[in-house]
Coordinates of C-alpha atoms and ligand atoms in Angstrom, one line a residue:
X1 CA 124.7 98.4 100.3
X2 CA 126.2 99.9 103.3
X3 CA 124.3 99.4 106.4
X4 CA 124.0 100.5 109.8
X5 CA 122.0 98.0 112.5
X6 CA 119.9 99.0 115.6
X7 CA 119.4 96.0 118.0
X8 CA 116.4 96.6 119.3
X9 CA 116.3 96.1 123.2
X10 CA 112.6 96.9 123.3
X11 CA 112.5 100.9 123.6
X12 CA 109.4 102.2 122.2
X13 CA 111.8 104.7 120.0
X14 CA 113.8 102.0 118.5
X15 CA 112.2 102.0 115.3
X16 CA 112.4 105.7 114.9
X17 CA 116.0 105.7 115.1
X18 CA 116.3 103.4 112.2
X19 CA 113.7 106.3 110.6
X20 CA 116.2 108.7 110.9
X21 CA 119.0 107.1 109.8
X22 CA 117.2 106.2 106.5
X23 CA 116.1 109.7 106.2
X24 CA 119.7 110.5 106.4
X25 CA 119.9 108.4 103.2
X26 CA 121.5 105.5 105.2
X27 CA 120.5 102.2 105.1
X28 CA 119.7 100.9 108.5
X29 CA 117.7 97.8 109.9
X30 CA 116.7 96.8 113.1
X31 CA 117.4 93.6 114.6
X32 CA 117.1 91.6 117.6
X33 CA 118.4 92.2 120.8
X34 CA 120.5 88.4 121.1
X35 CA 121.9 88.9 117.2
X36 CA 125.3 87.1 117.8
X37 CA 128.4 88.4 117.2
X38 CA 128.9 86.0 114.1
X39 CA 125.3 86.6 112.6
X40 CA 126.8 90.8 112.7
X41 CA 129.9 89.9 111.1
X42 CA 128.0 88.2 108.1
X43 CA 126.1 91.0 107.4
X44 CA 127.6 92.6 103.7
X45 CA 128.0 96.2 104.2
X46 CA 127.8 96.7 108.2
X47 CA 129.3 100.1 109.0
X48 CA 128.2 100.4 112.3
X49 CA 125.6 99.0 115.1
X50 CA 123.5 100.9 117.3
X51 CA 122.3 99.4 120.6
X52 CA 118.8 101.1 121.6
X53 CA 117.2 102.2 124.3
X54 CA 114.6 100.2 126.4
X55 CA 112.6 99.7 129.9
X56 CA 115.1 97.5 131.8
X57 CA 117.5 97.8 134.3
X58 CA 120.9 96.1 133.2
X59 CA 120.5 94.6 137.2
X60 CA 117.3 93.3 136.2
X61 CA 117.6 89.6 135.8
X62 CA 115.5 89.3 132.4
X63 CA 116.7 92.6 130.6
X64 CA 117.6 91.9 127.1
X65 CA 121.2 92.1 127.1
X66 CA 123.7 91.3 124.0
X67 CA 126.9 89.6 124.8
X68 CA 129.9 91.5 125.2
X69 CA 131.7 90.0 122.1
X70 CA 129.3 92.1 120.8
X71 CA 131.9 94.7 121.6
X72 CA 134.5 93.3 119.2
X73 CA 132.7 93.4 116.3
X74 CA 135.1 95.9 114.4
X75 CA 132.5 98.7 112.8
X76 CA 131.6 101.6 115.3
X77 CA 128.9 101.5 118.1
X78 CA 126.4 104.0 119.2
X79 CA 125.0 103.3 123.0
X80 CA 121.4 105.6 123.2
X81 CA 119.7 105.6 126.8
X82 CA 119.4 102.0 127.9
X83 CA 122.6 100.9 125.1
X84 CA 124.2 103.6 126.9
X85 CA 124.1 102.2 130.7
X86 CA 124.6 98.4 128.8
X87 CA 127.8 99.3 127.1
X88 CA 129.2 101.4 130.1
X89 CA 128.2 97.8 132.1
X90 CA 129.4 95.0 129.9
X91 CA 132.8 97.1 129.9
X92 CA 133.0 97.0 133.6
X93 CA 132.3 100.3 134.4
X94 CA 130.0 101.4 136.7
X95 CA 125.7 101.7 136.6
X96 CA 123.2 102.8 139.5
X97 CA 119.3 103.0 140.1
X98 CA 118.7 106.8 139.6
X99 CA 117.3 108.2 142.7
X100 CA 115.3 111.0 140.4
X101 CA 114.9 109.6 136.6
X102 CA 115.1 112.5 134.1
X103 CA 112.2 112.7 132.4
X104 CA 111.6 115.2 129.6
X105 CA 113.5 118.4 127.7
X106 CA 116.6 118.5 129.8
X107 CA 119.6 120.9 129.4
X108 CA 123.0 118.9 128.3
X109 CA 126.7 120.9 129.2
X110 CA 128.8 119.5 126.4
X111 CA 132.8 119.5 127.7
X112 CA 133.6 118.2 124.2
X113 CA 132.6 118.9 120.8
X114 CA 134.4 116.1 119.0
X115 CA 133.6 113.2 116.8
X116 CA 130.2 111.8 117.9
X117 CA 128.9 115.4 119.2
X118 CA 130.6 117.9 117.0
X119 CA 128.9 120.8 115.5
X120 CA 127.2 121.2 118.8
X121 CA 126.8 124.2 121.3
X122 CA 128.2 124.2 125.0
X123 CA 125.0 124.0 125.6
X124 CA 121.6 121.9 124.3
X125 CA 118.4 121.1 124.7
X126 CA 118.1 117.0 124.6
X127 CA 115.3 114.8 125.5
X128 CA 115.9 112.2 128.5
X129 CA 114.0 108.9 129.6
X130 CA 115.3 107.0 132.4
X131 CA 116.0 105.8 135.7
X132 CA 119.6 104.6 136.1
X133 CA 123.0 106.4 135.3
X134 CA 126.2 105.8 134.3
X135 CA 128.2 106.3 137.3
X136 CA 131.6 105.7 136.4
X137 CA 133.4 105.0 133.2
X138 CA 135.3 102.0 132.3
X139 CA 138.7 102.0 131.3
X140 CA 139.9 103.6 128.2
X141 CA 136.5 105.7 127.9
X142 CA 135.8 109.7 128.7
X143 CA 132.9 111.9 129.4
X144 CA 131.9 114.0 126.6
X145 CA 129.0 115.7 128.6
X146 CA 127.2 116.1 131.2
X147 CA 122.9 116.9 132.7
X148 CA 121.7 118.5 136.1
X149 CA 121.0 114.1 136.6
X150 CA 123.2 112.7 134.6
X151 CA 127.2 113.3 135.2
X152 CA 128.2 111.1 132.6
X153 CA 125.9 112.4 129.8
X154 CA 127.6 111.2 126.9
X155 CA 131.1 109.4 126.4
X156 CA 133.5 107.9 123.9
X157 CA 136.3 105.4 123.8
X158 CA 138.0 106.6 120.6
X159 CA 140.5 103.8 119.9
X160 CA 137.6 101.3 120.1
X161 CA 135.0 104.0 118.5
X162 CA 132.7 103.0 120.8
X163 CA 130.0 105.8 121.8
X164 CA 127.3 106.5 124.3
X165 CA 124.5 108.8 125.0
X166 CA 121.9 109.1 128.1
X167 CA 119.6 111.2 125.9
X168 CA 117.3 110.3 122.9
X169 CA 119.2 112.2 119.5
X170 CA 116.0 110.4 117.7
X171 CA 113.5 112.4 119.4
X172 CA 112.8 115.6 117.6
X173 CA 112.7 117.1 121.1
X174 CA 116.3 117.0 121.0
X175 CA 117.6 119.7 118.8
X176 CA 120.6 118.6 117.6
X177 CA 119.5 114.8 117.4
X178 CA 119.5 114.8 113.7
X179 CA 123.3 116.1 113.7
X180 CA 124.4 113.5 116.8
X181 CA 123.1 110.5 114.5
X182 CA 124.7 111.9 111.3
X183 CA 128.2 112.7 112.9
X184 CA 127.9 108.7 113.8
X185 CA 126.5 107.2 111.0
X186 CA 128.4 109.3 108.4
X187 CA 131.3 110.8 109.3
X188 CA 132.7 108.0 112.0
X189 CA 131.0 104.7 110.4
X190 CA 131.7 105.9 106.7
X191 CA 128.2 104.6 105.7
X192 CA 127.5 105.8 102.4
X193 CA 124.5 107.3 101.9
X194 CA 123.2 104.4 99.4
X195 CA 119.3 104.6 100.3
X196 CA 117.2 106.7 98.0
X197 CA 113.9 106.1 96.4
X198 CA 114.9 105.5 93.2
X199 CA 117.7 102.8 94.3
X200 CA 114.9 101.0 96.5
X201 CA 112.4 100.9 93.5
X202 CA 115.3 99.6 91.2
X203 CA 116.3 97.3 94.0
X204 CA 112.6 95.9 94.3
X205 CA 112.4 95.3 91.1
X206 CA 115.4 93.1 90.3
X207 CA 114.4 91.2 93.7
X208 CA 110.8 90.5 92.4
X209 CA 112.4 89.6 89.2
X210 CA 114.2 87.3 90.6
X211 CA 112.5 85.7 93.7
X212 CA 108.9 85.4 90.9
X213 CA 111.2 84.6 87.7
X214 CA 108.5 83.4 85.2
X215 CA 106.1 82.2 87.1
X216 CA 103.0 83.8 87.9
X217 CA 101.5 86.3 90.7
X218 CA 98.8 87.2 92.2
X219 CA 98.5 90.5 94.5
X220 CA 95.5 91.1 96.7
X221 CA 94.6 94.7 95.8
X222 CA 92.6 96.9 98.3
X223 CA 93.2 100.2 97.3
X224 CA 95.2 101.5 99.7
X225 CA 98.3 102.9 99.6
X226 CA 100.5 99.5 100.4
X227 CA 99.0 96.9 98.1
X228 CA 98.7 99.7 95.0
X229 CA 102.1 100.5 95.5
X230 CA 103.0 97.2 95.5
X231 CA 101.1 96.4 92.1
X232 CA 102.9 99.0 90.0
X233 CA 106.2 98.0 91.5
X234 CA 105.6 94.5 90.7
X235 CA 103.8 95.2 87.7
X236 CA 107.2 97.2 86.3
X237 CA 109.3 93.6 87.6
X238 CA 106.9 90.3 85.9
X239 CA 104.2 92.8 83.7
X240 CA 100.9 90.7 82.9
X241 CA 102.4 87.7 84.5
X242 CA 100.9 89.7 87.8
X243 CA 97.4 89.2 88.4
X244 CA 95.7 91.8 90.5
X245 CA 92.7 91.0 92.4
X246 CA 90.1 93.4 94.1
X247 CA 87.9 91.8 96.2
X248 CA 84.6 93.3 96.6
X249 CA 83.9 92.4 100.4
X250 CA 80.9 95.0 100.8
X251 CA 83.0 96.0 103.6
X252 CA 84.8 98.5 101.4
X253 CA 84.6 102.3 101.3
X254 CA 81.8 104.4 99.1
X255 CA 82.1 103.8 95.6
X256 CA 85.5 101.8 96.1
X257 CA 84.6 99.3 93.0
X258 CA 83.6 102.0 90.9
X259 CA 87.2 103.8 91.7
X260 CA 89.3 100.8 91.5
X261 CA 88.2 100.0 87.9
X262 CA 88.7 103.6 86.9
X263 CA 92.2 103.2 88.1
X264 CA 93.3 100.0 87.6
X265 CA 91.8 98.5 85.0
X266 CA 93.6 100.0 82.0
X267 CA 97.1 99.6 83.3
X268 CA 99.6 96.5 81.9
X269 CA 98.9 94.0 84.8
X270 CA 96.0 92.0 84.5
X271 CA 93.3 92.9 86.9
X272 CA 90.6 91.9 88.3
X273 CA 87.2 91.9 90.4
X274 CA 86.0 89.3 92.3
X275 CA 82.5 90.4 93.8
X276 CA 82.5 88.5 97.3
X277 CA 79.9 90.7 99.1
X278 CA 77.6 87.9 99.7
X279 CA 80.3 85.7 100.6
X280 CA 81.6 87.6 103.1
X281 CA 78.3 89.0 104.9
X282 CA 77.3 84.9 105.3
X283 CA 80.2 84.2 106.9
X284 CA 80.5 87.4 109.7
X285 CA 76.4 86.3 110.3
X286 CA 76.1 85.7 114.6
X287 CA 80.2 86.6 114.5
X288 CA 80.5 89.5 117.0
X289 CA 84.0 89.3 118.6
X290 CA 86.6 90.9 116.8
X291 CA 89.5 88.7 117.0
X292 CA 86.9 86.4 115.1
X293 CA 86.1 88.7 112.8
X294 CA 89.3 89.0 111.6
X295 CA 90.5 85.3 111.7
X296 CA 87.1 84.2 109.5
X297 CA 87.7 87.8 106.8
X298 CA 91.4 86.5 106.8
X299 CA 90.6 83.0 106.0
X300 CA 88.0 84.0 103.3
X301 CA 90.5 86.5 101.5
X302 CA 92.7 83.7 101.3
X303 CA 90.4 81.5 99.6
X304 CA 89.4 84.0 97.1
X305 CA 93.6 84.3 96.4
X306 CA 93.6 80.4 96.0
X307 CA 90.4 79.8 93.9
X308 CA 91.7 83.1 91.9
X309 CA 95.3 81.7 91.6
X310 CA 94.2 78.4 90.5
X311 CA 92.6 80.3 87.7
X312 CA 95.6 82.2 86.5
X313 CA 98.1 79.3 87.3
X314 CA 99.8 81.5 89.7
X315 CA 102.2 80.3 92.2
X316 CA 103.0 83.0 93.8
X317 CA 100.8 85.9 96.4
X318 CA 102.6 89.2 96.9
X319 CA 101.1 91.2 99.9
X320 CA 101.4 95.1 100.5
X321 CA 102.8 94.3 104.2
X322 CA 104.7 97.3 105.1
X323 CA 107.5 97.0 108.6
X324 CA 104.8 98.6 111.1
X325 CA 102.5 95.9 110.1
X326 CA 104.9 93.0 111.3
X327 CA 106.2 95.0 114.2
X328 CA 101.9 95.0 115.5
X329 CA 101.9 91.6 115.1
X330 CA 104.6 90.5 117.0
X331 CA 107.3 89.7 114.7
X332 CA 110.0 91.5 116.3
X333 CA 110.7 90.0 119.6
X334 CA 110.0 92.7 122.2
X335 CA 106.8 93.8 121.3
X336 CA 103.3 91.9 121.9
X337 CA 100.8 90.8 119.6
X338 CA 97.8 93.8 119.7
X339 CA 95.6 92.8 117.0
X340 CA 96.6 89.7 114.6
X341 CA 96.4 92.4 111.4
X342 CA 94.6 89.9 108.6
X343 CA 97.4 90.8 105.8
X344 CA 100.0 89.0 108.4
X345 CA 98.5 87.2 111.3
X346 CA 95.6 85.4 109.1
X347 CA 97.7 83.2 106.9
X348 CA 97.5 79.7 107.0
X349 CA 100.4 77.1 107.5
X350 CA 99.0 74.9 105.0
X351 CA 98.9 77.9 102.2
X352 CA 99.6 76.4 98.8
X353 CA 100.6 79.8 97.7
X354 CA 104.3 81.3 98.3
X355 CA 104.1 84.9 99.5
X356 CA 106.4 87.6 98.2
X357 CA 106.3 90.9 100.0
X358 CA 108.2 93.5 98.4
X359 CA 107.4 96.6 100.9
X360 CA 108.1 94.3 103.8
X361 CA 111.2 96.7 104.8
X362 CA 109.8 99.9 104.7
X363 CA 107.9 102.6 106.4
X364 CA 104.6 104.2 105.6
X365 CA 106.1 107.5 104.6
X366 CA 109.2 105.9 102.6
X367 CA 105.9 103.7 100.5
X368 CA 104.3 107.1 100.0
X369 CA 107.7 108.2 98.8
X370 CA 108.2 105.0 96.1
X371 CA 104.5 105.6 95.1
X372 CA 105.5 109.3 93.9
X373 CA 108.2 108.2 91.6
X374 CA 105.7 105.5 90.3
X375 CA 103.4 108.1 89.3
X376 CA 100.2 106.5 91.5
X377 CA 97.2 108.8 91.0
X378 CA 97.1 111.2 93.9
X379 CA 94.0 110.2 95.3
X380 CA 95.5 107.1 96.0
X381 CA 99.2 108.6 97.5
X382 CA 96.9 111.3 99.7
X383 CA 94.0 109.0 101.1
X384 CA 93.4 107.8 104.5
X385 CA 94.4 104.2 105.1
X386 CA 91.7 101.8 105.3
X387 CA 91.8 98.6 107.7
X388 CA 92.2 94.9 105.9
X389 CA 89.3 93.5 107.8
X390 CA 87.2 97.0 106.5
X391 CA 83.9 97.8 108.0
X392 CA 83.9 95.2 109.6
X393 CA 85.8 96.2 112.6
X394 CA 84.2 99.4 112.4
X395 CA 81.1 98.2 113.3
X396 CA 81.1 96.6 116.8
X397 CA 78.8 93.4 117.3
X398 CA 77.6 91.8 114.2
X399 CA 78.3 92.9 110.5
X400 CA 75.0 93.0 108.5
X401 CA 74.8 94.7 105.0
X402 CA 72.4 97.0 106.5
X403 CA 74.9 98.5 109.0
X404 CA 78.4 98.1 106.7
X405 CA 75.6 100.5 104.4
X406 CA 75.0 103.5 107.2
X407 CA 78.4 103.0 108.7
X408 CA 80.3 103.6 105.3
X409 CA 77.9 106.8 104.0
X410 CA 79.0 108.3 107.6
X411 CA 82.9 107.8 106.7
X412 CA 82.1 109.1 103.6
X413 CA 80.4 112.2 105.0
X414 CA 83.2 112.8 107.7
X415 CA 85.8 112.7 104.6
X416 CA 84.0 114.9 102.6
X417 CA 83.6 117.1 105.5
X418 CA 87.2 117.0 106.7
X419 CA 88.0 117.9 103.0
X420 CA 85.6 121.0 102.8
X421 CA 87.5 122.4 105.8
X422 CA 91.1 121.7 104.4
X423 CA 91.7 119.6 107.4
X424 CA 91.8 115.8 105.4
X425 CA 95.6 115.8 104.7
X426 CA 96.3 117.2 107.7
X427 CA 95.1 114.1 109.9
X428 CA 96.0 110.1 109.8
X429 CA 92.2 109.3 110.0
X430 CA 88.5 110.2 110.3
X431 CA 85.9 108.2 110.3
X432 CA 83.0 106.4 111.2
X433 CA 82.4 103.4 113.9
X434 CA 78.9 102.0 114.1
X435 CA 77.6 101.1 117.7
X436 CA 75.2 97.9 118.0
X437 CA 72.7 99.4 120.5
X438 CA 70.3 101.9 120.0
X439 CA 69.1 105.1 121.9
X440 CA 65.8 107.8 122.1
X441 CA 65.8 110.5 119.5
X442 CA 63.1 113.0 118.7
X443 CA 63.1 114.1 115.3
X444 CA 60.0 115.6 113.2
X445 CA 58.3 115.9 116.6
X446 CA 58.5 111.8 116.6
X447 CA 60.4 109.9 118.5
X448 CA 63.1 108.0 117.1
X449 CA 64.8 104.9 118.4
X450 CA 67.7 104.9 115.8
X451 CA 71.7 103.7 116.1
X452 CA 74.7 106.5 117.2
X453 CA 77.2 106.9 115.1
X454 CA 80.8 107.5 116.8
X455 CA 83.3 109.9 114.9
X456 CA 86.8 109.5 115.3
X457 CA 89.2 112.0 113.4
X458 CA 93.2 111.1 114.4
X459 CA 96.5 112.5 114.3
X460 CA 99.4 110.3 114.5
X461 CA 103.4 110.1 112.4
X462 CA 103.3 106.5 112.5
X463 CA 100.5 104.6 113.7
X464 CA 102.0 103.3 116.8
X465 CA 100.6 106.5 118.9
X466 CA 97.9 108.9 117.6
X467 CA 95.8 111.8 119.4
X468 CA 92.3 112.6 119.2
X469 CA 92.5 115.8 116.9
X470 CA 91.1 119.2 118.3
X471 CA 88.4 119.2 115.2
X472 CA 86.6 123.3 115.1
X473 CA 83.2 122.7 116.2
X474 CA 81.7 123.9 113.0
X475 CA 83.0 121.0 111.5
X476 CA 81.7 118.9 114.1
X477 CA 78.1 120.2 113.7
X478 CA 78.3 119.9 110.3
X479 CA 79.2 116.3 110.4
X480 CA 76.8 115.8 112.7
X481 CA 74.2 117.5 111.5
X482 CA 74.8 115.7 107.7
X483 CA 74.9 112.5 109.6
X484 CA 71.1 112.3 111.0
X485 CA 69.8 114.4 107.8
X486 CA 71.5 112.1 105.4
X487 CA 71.4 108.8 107.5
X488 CA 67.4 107.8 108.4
X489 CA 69.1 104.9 110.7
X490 CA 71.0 107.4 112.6
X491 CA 69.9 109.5 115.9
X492 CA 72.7 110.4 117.8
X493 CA 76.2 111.2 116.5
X494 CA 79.5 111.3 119.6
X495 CA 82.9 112.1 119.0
X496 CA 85.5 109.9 120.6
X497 CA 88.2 112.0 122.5
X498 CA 90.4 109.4 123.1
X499 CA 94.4 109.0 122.2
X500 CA 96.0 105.9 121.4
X501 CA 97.4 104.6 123.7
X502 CA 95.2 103.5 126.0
X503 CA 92.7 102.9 123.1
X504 CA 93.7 101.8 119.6
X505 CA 92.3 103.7 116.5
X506 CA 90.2 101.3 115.4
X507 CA 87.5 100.1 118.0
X508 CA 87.9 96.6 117.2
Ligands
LIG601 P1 95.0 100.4 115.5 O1 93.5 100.3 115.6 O2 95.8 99.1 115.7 O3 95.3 100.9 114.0 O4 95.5 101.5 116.4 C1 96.6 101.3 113.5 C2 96.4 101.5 112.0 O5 96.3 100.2 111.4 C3 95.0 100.0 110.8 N1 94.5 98.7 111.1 C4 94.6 97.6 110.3 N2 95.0 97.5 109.0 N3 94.4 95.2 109.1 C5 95.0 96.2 108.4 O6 95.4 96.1 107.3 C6 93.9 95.2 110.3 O7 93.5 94.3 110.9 C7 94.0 96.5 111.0 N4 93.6 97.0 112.2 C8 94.0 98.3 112.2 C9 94.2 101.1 111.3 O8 93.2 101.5 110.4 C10 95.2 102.2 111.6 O9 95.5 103.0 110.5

């Protein structure tokens, strides 16, 4: 398949310009920053390589840099922000600390409307992120536009097809973006647009075929969106030889087991439920940090996969792990572990099992898409994604049966809530964290010494950043209101008005 690549030189946007790419219908990865010249060149299909934006200064000692062979490797090349100042700095031109930095919307005065910014006006709106400037232009290369800060906006060497911009054509802020990464990716790399839906789910399925061949599988099955999708795909690729397993934690949602049996349990794979409640509840007893939490729910999920495999004969563990997943836990080099997600972070060295995860490349959205063509029930496509660990890390100090209990009937009531006001699709998440202190009520004229519940409903495209949503007070009330009514345990309900970053979504 033709392919474009973004090394990633640790910009906070570098995944989202692979994201737009692919929604272009172009297949495009991202790779690390030090990817050799020789690792490029064996790459089947490379039309063209985009070097991203990032923090560093090229003068700073440690910035991630690529070699300049990098230069030679023979398909086109896109500089953005950062990959701008690099290129314009391996090639021996000039780069200087910005006194200013342009931050924000900024107005760009294109001088020429060829190749890598044709189709745009003399003027547009783009979005700028840095510190340092191009100064002056190495040999062989010319300024395509310019910014109030930036003289050397954009530029080109055409006989090399080499390409740079100041500004951020990823960010929907700038208005022509989507056209600036088509002109490259389309019309000067001749990438053909290869990546659909349909050709990943065919794709996926030969590659299960093949990597599982006629041995046996087992899938962990949550419910969510990820691991579902992954069932059906895998079911269409190896049939009953897959072995679905639904592991009945206690730290699932309301009426999960009831749901899961009602949808999976008439379909070709062969599934399963493994009631661990007890199991699991034994093990989080005393356990109140979170790091802990998710080490000891890891650990146990993989023994339930082993002891269950061992049944079936299966060899081999397919996981729902989507890309966002192994980017949070640190499997791309410039971004730090911030919570060891269970479904990646948890596994054991020693694990007899082989793990085959066939959604490992793509983005929430794009598994939303392949879910869609599979036909999964809608229910499952349109809910809210639930975390590995569960409850569990929604309730902060120790996990007891009676608080994974009041802390999933208030999730339920903030979904059915967010539901009665039309408001469910329209946000990532809502729901319920359970605090382990207590405070003074008065209810019935008594006085009540009872838990608070904390709501949190979040907006967010991609997980990585969310805001607090701007919920209509009715619904608040009402949510609150249900939640003491409905919830003998519960006093005091708060809404958490904070965005992410500086806290995560989750409080644990
Ligand atoms: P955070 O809290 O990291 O959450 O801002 C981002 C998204 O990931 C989900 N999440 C998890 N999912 N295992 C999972 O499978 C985990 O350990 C985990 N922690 C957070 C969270 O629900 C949110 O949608």
């Amino acid at each position: 398949m033709d392919r474009i690549v973004v090394l990633d030189f640790g910009g906070q946007y570098c995944h989202l310009i692979s994201r737009r790419i692919r929604d272009l219908g172009v297949y495009c990865e991202v790779l690390p920053s030090d990817t050799s010249l020789q690792e490029l060149r064996k790459i089947e299909g490379l039309k063209g390589v985009i070097l991203s934006g990032g923090a560093a200064s090229v003068y700073d000692k440690k910035s991630p840099k690529c070699s300049p062979e990098i230069l030679k490797v023979g398909v086109p090349i896109l500089g953005i922000c950062y990959g701008h100042q690099l290129i314009a700095f391996l090639e021996k031109g000039k780069v200087r600390y910005g006194r200013q930095g342009e931050y924000g919307v900024t107005q760009l005065n294109v001088t020429e409307k060829d190749k890598i910014l044709a189709g745009l006006q003399k003027q547009e709106k783009v979005w700028m992120n840095h510190r340092d400037v191009v100064e002056s232009l190495p040999a062989g290369y010319r300024t395509l536009a310019f910014t109030a800060g930036s003289r050397i906006a954009a530029y080109a060497n055409i006989g090399k097809k080499i390409f740079g911009v100041q500004f951020h054509p990823e960010v929907t802020h700038t208005t022509r973006g989507h056209r600036i990464l088509k002109n490259f990716a389309v019309n000067i790399c001749k990438a053909r647009k290869q990546w659909s839906t349909e050709d990943f789910i065919k794709q996926a399925i030969k590659e299960a075929r093949q990597a599982i061949g006629k041995r046996k599988a087992i899938l962990g099955l949550s419910g969510g969106i990820d691991s579902s999708t992954a069932a059906v795909l895998l079911e269409k690729a190896v049939g009953k030889n897959l072995t679905a397993v639904y592991v009945d934690t206690g730290l699932m949602r309301f009426k999960e087991t009831e749901f899961m049996k009602k949808t999976f349990s008439k379909r070709k794979l062969n599934f399963r439920i493994v009631n661990a409640s007890q199991r699991f509840f034994k093990a989080l007893k005393g356990v109140e940090k979170p790091e802990q939490k998710r080490k000891i729910i890891g650990r146990l999920f993989v023994e339930i996969f082993e002891e269950e495999a061992r049944k079936q004969k299966a060899e081999v563990l397919v996981q729902g792990t989507i890309y966002s997943d192994r980017i949070e836990s640190g499997v791309t080099k410039h971004s730090s572990v911030i919570k060891s997600h269970h479904n990646v972070g948890g596994l054991p060295k020693n694990m007899k099992l082989e793990v085959y995860e066939p959604l490992r490349d793509i983005y929430k959205d794009e598994v939303r898409k392949v879910a869609r063509k599979l036909n999964l029930p809608k229910e499952i496509i349109e809910r809210h994604v639930f975390p590995g660990p569960g409850l569990a890390i929604r309730i902060i100090g120790e996990v007891t049966p009676e608080k994974a209990e009041i802390v999933r009937k208030a999730t339920c009531i903030i979904e059915q809530e967010l539901k009665n006001s039309g408001l469910y699709k329209k946000v990532w998440m809502g729901f319920a964290v359970l605090l382990s202190i207590k405070s003074v009520g008065i209810q019935g004229d008594q006085r009540t010494y009872r838990y608070p519940i904390v709501v949190r409903i979040i907006q967010s495209k991609d997980a990585m950043t969310a805001n607090y949503t701007k919920i209509p007070h009715p619904t608040l009330e009402k949510i609150s209101t249900r939640t003491v009514n409905e919830l003998k345990q519960v006093n005091r309900v708060v809404y958490d008005i904070t965005n992410k970053p500086p806290a995560t979504m989750e409080w644990e």
